[in-house]
Amino acid sequence: MKFIVQGGLEKSGLKGRIRVPGDKSISHRSIMFASLAEGTSHITGFLEGEDSLNTLRAFQAMGVQVSEPIDGKVSIKGVGMNGLQAPNKPLDLGNSGTSMRLLTGLLAGQAFDVELTGDESLSKRPMKRVTNPLSEMGAKVDSAEGGKPPLKIQGNQKLTGIHYTMPMASAQVKSCCLLAGLYAQGKTCVTEPAVTRDHTERMLTAFGCDVEVKDSTVCLNGPAKLIATDIDVPGDISSAAFFMVGASIADDADITLEHVGINPTRTGVINILKLMGADITTSNQQEVGGEPVTDIRIKSARLKGIAIPEGLVPVAIDEFPALFVAAACAEGQTVVTGAEELRVKESDRIQVMADGLQALGVNAMATDDGMIIQGGEIGSGTVHSHGDHRIAMAFAMAGLRSNGDIHIEDCDNVNTSFPDFAGLAASCGLSIQVVND
Ligand code: S3P
């Protein structure tokens, strides 16, 4: 599938009130924790994207009765901490790093062996970051060369709690250790070098698990048990980010994104865009299932280039493809540093974004840990998303400011996080065409 976005329009804008799909991180965790809980949990707002559906299918394959999602509603009859059954073939997790890293922790404490596989992109992603702490806990996980998937997890291992200090700021690694900790004897603690998303901590608490958070350390005691609860998944701020950037850079935009999760460990994109001069306001804030939610209104603004504070990088980590596009439209220079984690996402997001921006005539220079972008004109051209959903959606929004058409190749994986992105974007004014090749 490819996108063709029409640029060069006299007046481009994004208008209306929309609701972006459910939060991917929260959707994954809702399936995992509800499956292990005692009792039936009902989930609403579930993201019916390929990534979270891969998690859902994995638990179905391990014998959990998970209903097929209808309009974001899913019911899960939990099997209890020790009720999962051995799947009869490897669990294919597609493109989803969150599924693989969190499941590796959760499955390390089961009584059966299991193998986790993924697509070409996931098969290239680093897994030592989870297998190292897990082996300290007593888990046995074999990987392919270089610590890459597939991962073969041996069952029947006795796990013991550890205190792990993470070498990188990663919520996936933190969550992996905590999920193994649910099955370990004693206390498992994880210390993070910078703030990362805390959905695991919040949702485990909602499922009745005692999670202690003090400064940058989170601890829980194993073996633990979870009690069913209902989860309302808010809109994904990472999906909303494309519309925040799109509306900011377009000429004549005024859009409201309803019911978006604004957990403070995820709001870096709002803070960064505001530092760049964006016109963003929130209203109707409420707390839903332990997560803050709000409506976000964005209007066109004249953005200016900034040096992005490094402290905001981990809390905006998935939003950099969109932020690089914002920087390309800003007046002056934007400098991103401390973002080396972008190199090991679904694609090398530093290189792939720099290549794409250059193909559109933008002065963008990749550095080891970020990018230096001189804001200016965006031209027409062809860019490759390298199968990375967020790259494809970021360049689609660039069409709101480009002086000609942008062709974006390899867009199938937009379905991993944002089914019908093109339809929703078109409904509020983006001139986007989907071409199936
Ligand atoms: C996620 C954590 C982040 C993020 C990913 C989802 C999660 O990854 O990039 O899209 O749900 O825990 P890292 O923890 O590797 O930074």
Coordinates of C-alpha atoms and ligand atoms in Angstrom, one line a residue:
M1 CA 0.0 0.0 0.0
K2 CA 1.2 3.5 -0.7
F3 CA 0.0 7.0 0.1
I4 CA -0.1 9.9 -2.3
V5 CA -0.7 13.2 -0.5
Q6 CA -1.5 16.2 -2.6
G7 CA 0.5 19.2 -1.8
G8 CA 0.7 22.7 -3.3
L9 CA -2.8 23.5 -2.3
E10 CA -3.7 27.1 -1.9
K11 CA -5.1 26.7 1.5
S12 CA -4.6 23.5 3.4
G13 CA -6.2 22.8 6.7
L14 CA -7.3 20.2 9.2
K15 CA -10.8 20.8 10.7
G16 CA -13.3 19.1 12.8
R17 CA -13.6 17.0 15.9
I18 CA -12.2 13.5 15.7
R19 CA -11.4 10.6 18.0
V20 CA -8.1 8.8 17.3
P21 CA -8.0 5.0 18.0
G22 CA -7.2 3.5 21.4
D23 CA -3.8 3.7 23.0
K24 CA -1.5 0.9 21.8
S25 CA 0.5 0.5 25.0
I26 CA -2.6 0.4 27.2
S27 CA -4.4 -2.0 24.8
H28 CA -1.5 -4.5 24.9
R29 CA -1.4 -4.4 28.7
S30 CA -5.2 -4.7 29.1
I31 CA -5.2 -8.1 27.2
M32 CA -2.2 -9.4 29.1
F33 CA -3.3 -8.5 32.6
A34 CA -7.0 -9.4 32.1
S35 CA -5.9 -12.8 30.8
L36 CA -3.9 -13.5 34.0
A37 CA -6.6 -12.2 36.3
E38 CA -9.2 -14.0 38.2
G39 CA -12.7 -13.2 36.8
T40 CA -13.9 -11.5 33.6
S41 CA -12.7 -8.1 32.5
H42 CA -14.4 -5.9 29.9
I43 CA -12.3 -3.6 27.8
T44 CA -13.6 -0.6 25.8
G45 CA -11.7 1.6 23.4
F46 CA -9.4 -1.3 22.6
L47 CA -7.1 -0.6 19.6
E48 CA -8.0 -2.9 16.8
G49 CA -4.6 -2.5 15.1
E50 CA -2.4 -5.3 14.1
D51 CA 0.0 -4.9 17.0
S52 CA -2.5 -5.2 19.8
L53 CA -4.4 -7.9 17.9
N54 CA -1.2 -9.9 17.8
T55 CA -1.2 -9.8 21.6
L56 CA -4.8 -10.8 21.7
R57 CA -4.2 -13.7 19.3
A58 CA -1.3 -14.9 21.4
F59 CA -3.5 -15.2 24.5
Q60 CA -6.2 -16.9 22.5
A61 CA -3.5 -19.4 21.4
M62 CA -2.6 -20.0 25.1
G63 CA -6.2 -21.0 25.8
V64 CA -7.7 -17.7 27.1
Q65 CA -11.3 -17.0 26.1
V66 CA -10.9 -13.5 24.5
S67 CA -13.8 -12.3 22.5
E68 CA -13.2 -10.9 19.0
P69 CA -13.2 -7.1 19.4
I70 CA -16.3 -5.3 18.2
D71 CA -16.1 -1.5 18.1
G72 CA -13.3 -1.6 20.6
K73 CA -15.1 -3.8 23.0
V74 CA -13.4 -7.0 24.2
S75 CA -14.3 -9.4 27.1
I76 CA -11.7 -11.6 28.6
K77 CA -12.2 -14.5 30.9
G78 CA -9.1 -14.5 33.0
V79 CA -7.4 -17.9 33.6
G80 CA -5.5 -16.8 36.7
M81 CA -1.7 -16.5 37.1
N82 CA -1.1 -20.2 36.3
G83 CA -3.9 -21.0 33.9
L84 CA -2.2 -20.3 30.6
Q85 CA -1.7 -23.3 28.3
A86 CA 1.2 -24.2 26.0
P87 CA 0.4 -22.9 22.5
N88 CA 0.7 -25.6 19.8
K89 CA 3.0 -23.4 17.6
P90 CA 5.3 -20.4 18.0
L91 CA 3.5 -17.2 18.8
D92 CA 3.9 -14.8 15.8
L93 CA 3.9 -11.3 17.1
G94 CA 4.2 -9.6 13.7
N95 CA 5.7 -6.1 14.0
S96 CA 5.1 -5.6 17.7
G97 CA 8.1 -5.0 19.9
T98 CA 5.9 -4.3 22.9
S99 CA 4.2 -7.8 22.5
M100 CA 7.6 -9.5 22.3
R101 CA 9.4 -7.7 25.1
L102 CA 6.5 -7.8 27.6
L103 CA 5.5 -11.4 26.8
T104 CA 9.1 -12.6 27.2
G105 CA 8.9 -11.5 30.8
L106 CA 5.4 -12.8 31.4
L107 CA 6.2 -16.2 29.8
A108 CA 9.6 -16.7 31.5
G109 CA 7.7 -17.8 34.6
Q110 CA 5.3 -20.3 33.0
A111 CA 5.4 -24.1 33.3
F112 CA 5.7 -24.6 29.5
D113 CA 8.2 -23.8 26.7
V114 CA 7.2 -21.2 24.1
E115 CA 8.8 -19.6 21.1
L116 CA 8.2 -16.0 20.0
T117 CA 8.7 -14.9 16.4
G118 CA 8.1 -11.7 14.4
D119 CA 8.2 -10.1 11.0
E120 CA 11.4 -8.9 9.3
S121 CA 11.6 -5.6 11.2
L122 CA 10.9 -7.2 14.7
S123 CA 13.5 -9.9 13.8
K124 CA 16.2 -7.3 13.6
R125 CA 15.4 -5.6 17.0
P126 CA 17.6 -6.0 20.1
M127 CA 16.3 -8.4 22.7
K128 CA 19.4 -8.7 24.9
R129 CA 17.9 -5.7 26.8
V130 CA 15.2 -8.1 28.1
T131 CA 17.0 -11.4 28.1
N132 CA 19.9 -10.0 30.2
P133 CA 17.8 -9.0 33.3
L134 CA 15.6 -12.1 32.9
S135 CA 18.6 -14.4 33.0
E136 CA 19.7 -12.7 36.2
M137 CA 16.2 -13.6 37.6
G138 CA 16.8 -17.2 36.6
A139 CA 14.9 -17.3 33.3
K140 CA 16.2 -19.3 30.3
V141 CA 15.7 -17.6 27.0
D142 CA 17.6 -18.5 23.9
S143 CA 17.8 -16.0 21.0
A144 CA 19.1 -16.0 17.5
E145 CA 22.6 -14.5 16.8
G146 CA 23.2 -11.1 18.3
G147 CA 20.4 -11.5 20.8
K148 CA 17.7 -11.1 18.1
P149 CA 14.4 -12.9 17.7
P150 CA 13.1 -15.6 17.5
L151 CA 13.2 -16.1 21.3
K152 CA 12.8 -19.6 22.8
I153 CA 11.7 -19.4 26.4
Q154 CA 12.1 -22.5 28.6
G155 CA 9.4 -23.2 31.1
N156 CA 9.6 -24.5 34.7
Q157 CA 12.4 -22.2 35.8
K158 CA 12.4 -20.8 39.3
L159 CA 12.6 -17.0 39.1
T160 CA 13.9 -14.8 41.9
G161 CA 13.3 -11.1 42.3
I162 CA 16.2 -8.7 41.5
H163 CA 16.9 -5.0 41.6
Y164 CA 17.6 -4.1 38.1
T165 CA 19.0 -0.7 37.1
M166 CA 18.2 -0.2 33.4
P167 CA 21.1 1.0 31.1
M168 CA 18.5 2.7 28.8
A169 CA 15.2 4.5 29.4
S170 CA 12.8 1.8 28.2
A171 CA 9.2 1.1 29.4
Q172 CA 9.3 -2.2 27.6
V173 CA 12.3 -3.4 29.5
K174 CA 10.9 -2.1 32.8
S175 CA 7.6 -3.8 32.1
C176 CA 9.3 -7.1 31.1
C177 CA 11.1 -7.3 34.4
L178 CA 8.0 -6.4 36.4
L179 CA 5.9 -9.1 34.6
A180 CA 8.6 -11.7 35.3
G181 CA 8.5 -10.3 38.9
L182 CA 4.8 -11.3 39.2
Y183 CA 6.1 -15.0 39.0
A184 CA 9.3 -14.5 41.0
Q185 CA 10.0 -15.3 44.6
G186 CA 10.6 -12.1 46.6
K187 CA 10.8 -8.4 45.5
T188 CA 11.5 -7.2 42.0
C189 CA 12.6 -3.6 41.6
V190 CA 13.5 -1.6 38.5
T191 CA 15.3 1.7 38.5
E192 CA 15.1 3.8 35.3
P193 CA 17.6 6.4 34.2
A194 CA 14.8 8.7 32.9
V195 CA 11.1 8.8 33.2
T196 CA 9.4 6.3 30.9
R197 CA 5.7 5.5 30.4
D198 CA 4.1 4.0 33.5
H199 CA 1.0 2.2 32.1
T200 CA 2.2 -1.1 33.6
E201 CA 2.5 0.3 37.1
R202 CA -0.9 2.0 36.8
M203 CA -2.7 -0.9 35.3
L204 CA -1.2 -3.6 37.6
T205 CA -2.5 -1.4 40.5
A206 CA -6.0 -1.3 38.9
F207 CA -5.8 -5.2 38.8
G208 CA -5.2 -5.3 42.5
C209 CA -1.4 -5.8 42.5
D210 CA 0.6 -3.9 45.1
V211 CA 3.1 -1.8 43.1
E212 CA 5.4 0.6 45.0
V213 CA 6.9 3.6 43.2
K214 CA 9.5 5.8 44.8
D215 CA 11.5 8.3 42.8
S216 CA 12.8 6.4 39.8
T217 CA 12.3 2.9 41.2
V218 CA 9.3 0.7 41.0
C219 CA 8.9 -2.6 43.0
L220 CA 6.5 -5.4 43.4
N221 CA 6.4 -8.6 45.4
G222 CA 6.0 -12.0 43.8
P223 CA 4.3 -14.3 43.5
A224 CA 1.4 -11.9 42.8
K225 CA -2.2 -12.3 41.8
L226 CA -4.5 -10.1 39.7
I227 CA -8.2 -9.5 40.0
A228 CA -10.4 -8.8 37.0
T229 CA -11.4 -5.2 36.3
D230 CA -12.8 -3.1 33.5
I231 CA -10.5 -0.9 31.4
D232 CA -11.5 2.1 29.3
V233 CA -8.6 2.7 26.8
P234 CA -8.2 6.4 26.0
G235 CA -7.2 7.7 22.5
D236 CA -3.5 7.2 21.8
I237 CA -1.5 10.5 22.2
S238 CA 1.0 8.9 19.8
S239 CA -1.7 8.8 17.1
A240 CA -3.0 12.2 18.1
A241 CA 0.5 13.6 17.6
F242 CA 0.2 13.4 13.8
F243 CA -2.9 15.6 13.9
M244 CA -1.2 18.0 16.4
V245 CA 1.7 18.5 14.0
G246 CA -0.5 18.5 10.9
A247 CA -2.8 21.2 12.4
S248 CA 0.1 23.2 13.6
I249 CA 1.9 23.3 10.2
A250 CA -1.2 23.7 8.0
D251 CA -2.4 27.2 6.9
D252 CA -5.9 27.1 8.2
A253 CA -6.5 24.5 10.8
D254 CA -8.6 24.2 13.9
I255 CA -9.1 20.6 15.0
T256 CA -10.2 19.0 18.3
L257 CA -9.0 15.5 19.2
E258 CA -11.4 14.0 21.7
H259 CA -10.6 11.7 24.7
V260 CA -6.9 11.5 24.3
G261 CA -4.7 10.0 27.1
I262 CA -2.4 12.6 28.7
N263 CA -0.5 10.4 31.1
P264 CA 2.4 12.8 32.1
T265 CA 4.9 10.1 31.0
R266 CA 3.5 10.5 27.5
T267 CA 3.0 14.3 27.0
G268 CA 6.4 15.3 25.8
V269 CA 5.0 16.0 22.3
I270 CA 2.6 18.6 23.7
N271 CA 5.4 20.3 25.7
I272 CA 7.8 20.2 22.8
L273 CA 5.3 21.6 20.3
K274 CA 4.3 24.4 22.8
L275 CA 8.0 25.3 23.1
M276 CA 8.1 25.6 19.3
G277 CA 5.1 28.0 19.5
A278 CA 2.2 25.7 18.8
D279 CA -1.4 26.7 19.7
I280 CA -2.6 23.8 21.8
T281 CA -5.3 23.9 24.5
T282 CA -7.0 21.2 26.5
S283 CA -10.5 20.9 28.0
N284 CA -12.8 18.5 29.6
Q285 CA -10.0 16.7 31.6
Q286 CA -11.1 13.6 33.5
E287 CA -9.6 10.5 35.0
V288 CA -10.5 7.2 33.4
G289 CA -9.3 3.9 34.9
G290 CA -6.3 5.5 36.5
E291 CA -5.3 7.4 33.4
P292 CA -5.9 11.2 32.7
V293 CA -7.8 11.9 29.6
T294 CA -8.6 15.2 27.8
D295 CA -9.8 16.9 24.6
I296 CA -7.0 18.6 22.7
R297 CA -7.6 21.6 20.4
I298 CA -4.9 22.6 17.9
K299 CA -4.9 25.6 15.6
S300 CA -2.4 26.7 12.9
A301 CA 0.7 28.4 14.3
R302 CA 4.0 29.8 13.3
L303 CA 6.5 27.3 14.7
K304 CA 10.1 28.1 15.5
G305 CA 13.1 25.9 15.7
I306 CA 14.4 24.9 19.2
A307 CA 17.0 22.7 20.9
I308 CA 14.7 20.0 22.3
P309 CA 15.4 19.5 26.0
E310 CA 16.8 16.0 26.5
G311 CA 14.6 15.4 29.5
L312 CA 11.6 15.5 27.1
V313 CA 13.0 12.9 24.7
P314 CA 11.9 9.6 26.5
V315 CA 8.4 11.0 27.2
A316 CA 8.0 11.8 23.5
I317 CA 10.0 8.9 22.0
D318 CA 7.4 7.7 19.5
E319 CA 6.5 11.2 18.4
F320 CA 9.8 12.1 16.8
P321 CA 8.9 11.2 13.2
A322 CA 6.1 13.7 13.5
L323 CA 8.2 16.2 15.4
F324 CA 10.9 16.1 12.7
V325 CA 8.3 17.2 10.2
A326 CA 7.2 20.0 12.5
A327 CA 10.9 21.1 12.7
A328 CA 11.1 21.0 8.9
C329 CA 8.3 23.6 8.8
A330 CA 9.6 25.7 11.6
E331 CA 11.5 29.0 11.3
G332 CA 15.2 28.4 12.2
Q333 CA 17.1 25.4 13.4
T334 CA 15.9 22.5 15.5
V335 CA 18.4 20.3 17.3
V336 CA 17.5 16.8 18.7
T337 CA 20.0 15.1 21.0
G338 CA 19.9 12.2 23.4
A339 CA 17.5 10.3 21.1
E340 CA 19.7 7.3 20.1
E341 CA 16.8 4.9 21.0
L342 CA 15.2 6.1 17.8
R343 CA 17.7 4.0 15.9
V344 CA 16.3 0.7 17.2
K345 CA 12.5 1.3 16.7
E346 CA 10.4 -0.3 14.0
S347 CA 13.0 1.3 11.6
D348 CA 16.1 3.4 12.3
R349 CA 14.0 6.5 12.7
I350 CA 16.9 8.9 12.6
Q351 CA 18.2 7.7 9.3
V352 CA 14.9 7.0 7.6
M353 CA 13.5 10.4 8.6
A354 CA 16.6 12.2 7.5
D355 CA 16.6 10.4 4.2
G356 CA 12.9 11.2 3.6
L357 CA 13.3 14.9 4.6
Q358 CA 16.3 15.2 2.3
A359 CA 14.3 13.6 -0.5
L360 CA 11.8 16.5 0.0
G361 CA 14.5 19.1 -0.2
V362 CA 14.8 19.7 3.5
N363 CA 18.2 20.4 5.1
A364 CA 18.2 17.6 7.7
M365 CA 21.4 16.1 9.0
A366 CA 21.3 12.8 11.0
T367 CA 23.6 12.6 14.0
D368 CA 24.4 9.6 16.2
D369 CA 21.8 10.5 18.7
G370 CA 19.4 12.8 16.9
M371 CA 19.1 15.3 14.0
I372 CA 19.8 18.9 13.1
I373 CA 17.0 20.3 10.9
Q374 CA 16.9 23.8 9.2
G375 CA 13.3 24.7 8.8
G376 CA 12.1 25.9 5.4
E377 CA 10.2 24.7 2.4
I378 CA 9.0 21.2 1.9
G379 CA 9.2 20.0 -1.7
S380 CA 7.5 17.2 -3.5
G381 CA 9.1 13.7 -3.9
T382 CA 9.0 10.1 -3.0
V383 CA 9.8 8.9 0.5
H384 CA 10.2 5.3 1.9
S385 CA 8.7 4.5 5.2
H386 CA 10.7 1.2 5.5
G387 CA 7.6 -0.5 6.8
D388 CA 7.5 1.9 9.7
H389 CA 3.9 3.1 10.5
R390 CA 5.0 6.3 12.2
I391 CA 7.3 7.3 9.4
A392 CA 4.4 6.9 6.9
M393 CA 2.0 8.9 8.9
A394 CA 4.5 11.7 9.6
F395 CA 5.2 12.2 5.9
A396 CA 1.5 12.1 5.1
M397 CA 1.1 15.2 7.4
A398 CA 4.1 16.9 5.6
G399 CA 1.7 17.1 2.6
L400 CA -0.2 19.9 4.4
R401 CA 2.8 22.2 3.8
S402 CA 4.6 20.7 0.8
N403 CA 4.6 22.6 -2.5
G404 CA 3.8 19.5 -4.5
D405 CA 2.7 15.9 -4.1
I406 CA 4.4 13.4 -1.7
H407 CA 4.4 9.7 -2.6
I408 CA 5.0 7.5 0.5
E409 CA 6.0 3.9 -0.2
D410 CA 5.4 0.8 2.0
C411 CA 2.6 2.0 4.2
D412 CA 0.9 -1.3 5.1
N413 CA 2.1 -1.2 8.7
V414 CA 0.1 1.9 9.4
N415 CA -2.5 -0.7 10.3
T416 CA -0.3 -1.8 13.3
S417 CA -1.3 1.3 15.3
F418 CA -3.8 3.3 13.3
P419 CA -6.3 1.4 11.2
D420 CA -8.0 3.8 8.7
F421 CA -5.6 6.6 9.4
A422 CA -6.0 7.8 5.7
G423 CA -9.8 7.7 6.0
L424 CA -9.8 9.8 9.2
A425 CA -7.2 12.2 8.0
A426 CA -9.2 12.7 4.7
S427 CA -12.4 13.3 6.7
C428 CA -10.8 16.4 8.3
G429 CA -9.2 17.7 5.1
L430 CA -5.9 16.0 4.2
S431 CA -5.8 15.3 0.5
I432 CA -4.6 11.7 0.8
Q433 CA -5.1 8.8 -1.6
V434 CA -4.4 5.1 -0.8
V435 CA -3.0 3.1 -3.6
N436 CA -2.8 -0.7 -3.2
D437 CA 0.2 -2.1 -5.2
Ligands
S3P1 C1 6.2 1.1 24.6 C2 7.4 1.6 25.0 C3 8.3 2.3 24.1 C4 7.6 2.8 22.8 C5 6.8 1.7 22.2 C6 5.7 1.2 23.2 C7 5.4 0.3 25.6 O1 9.4 1.5 23.8 O2 8.6 3.2 21.9 O3 6.1 2.1 21.1 O4 4.2 0.1 25.3 O5 6.0 0.0 26.7 P1 10.8 1.5 24.7 O6 10.3 1.0 26.0 O7 11.7 0.5 24.0 O8 11.3 2.9 24.6

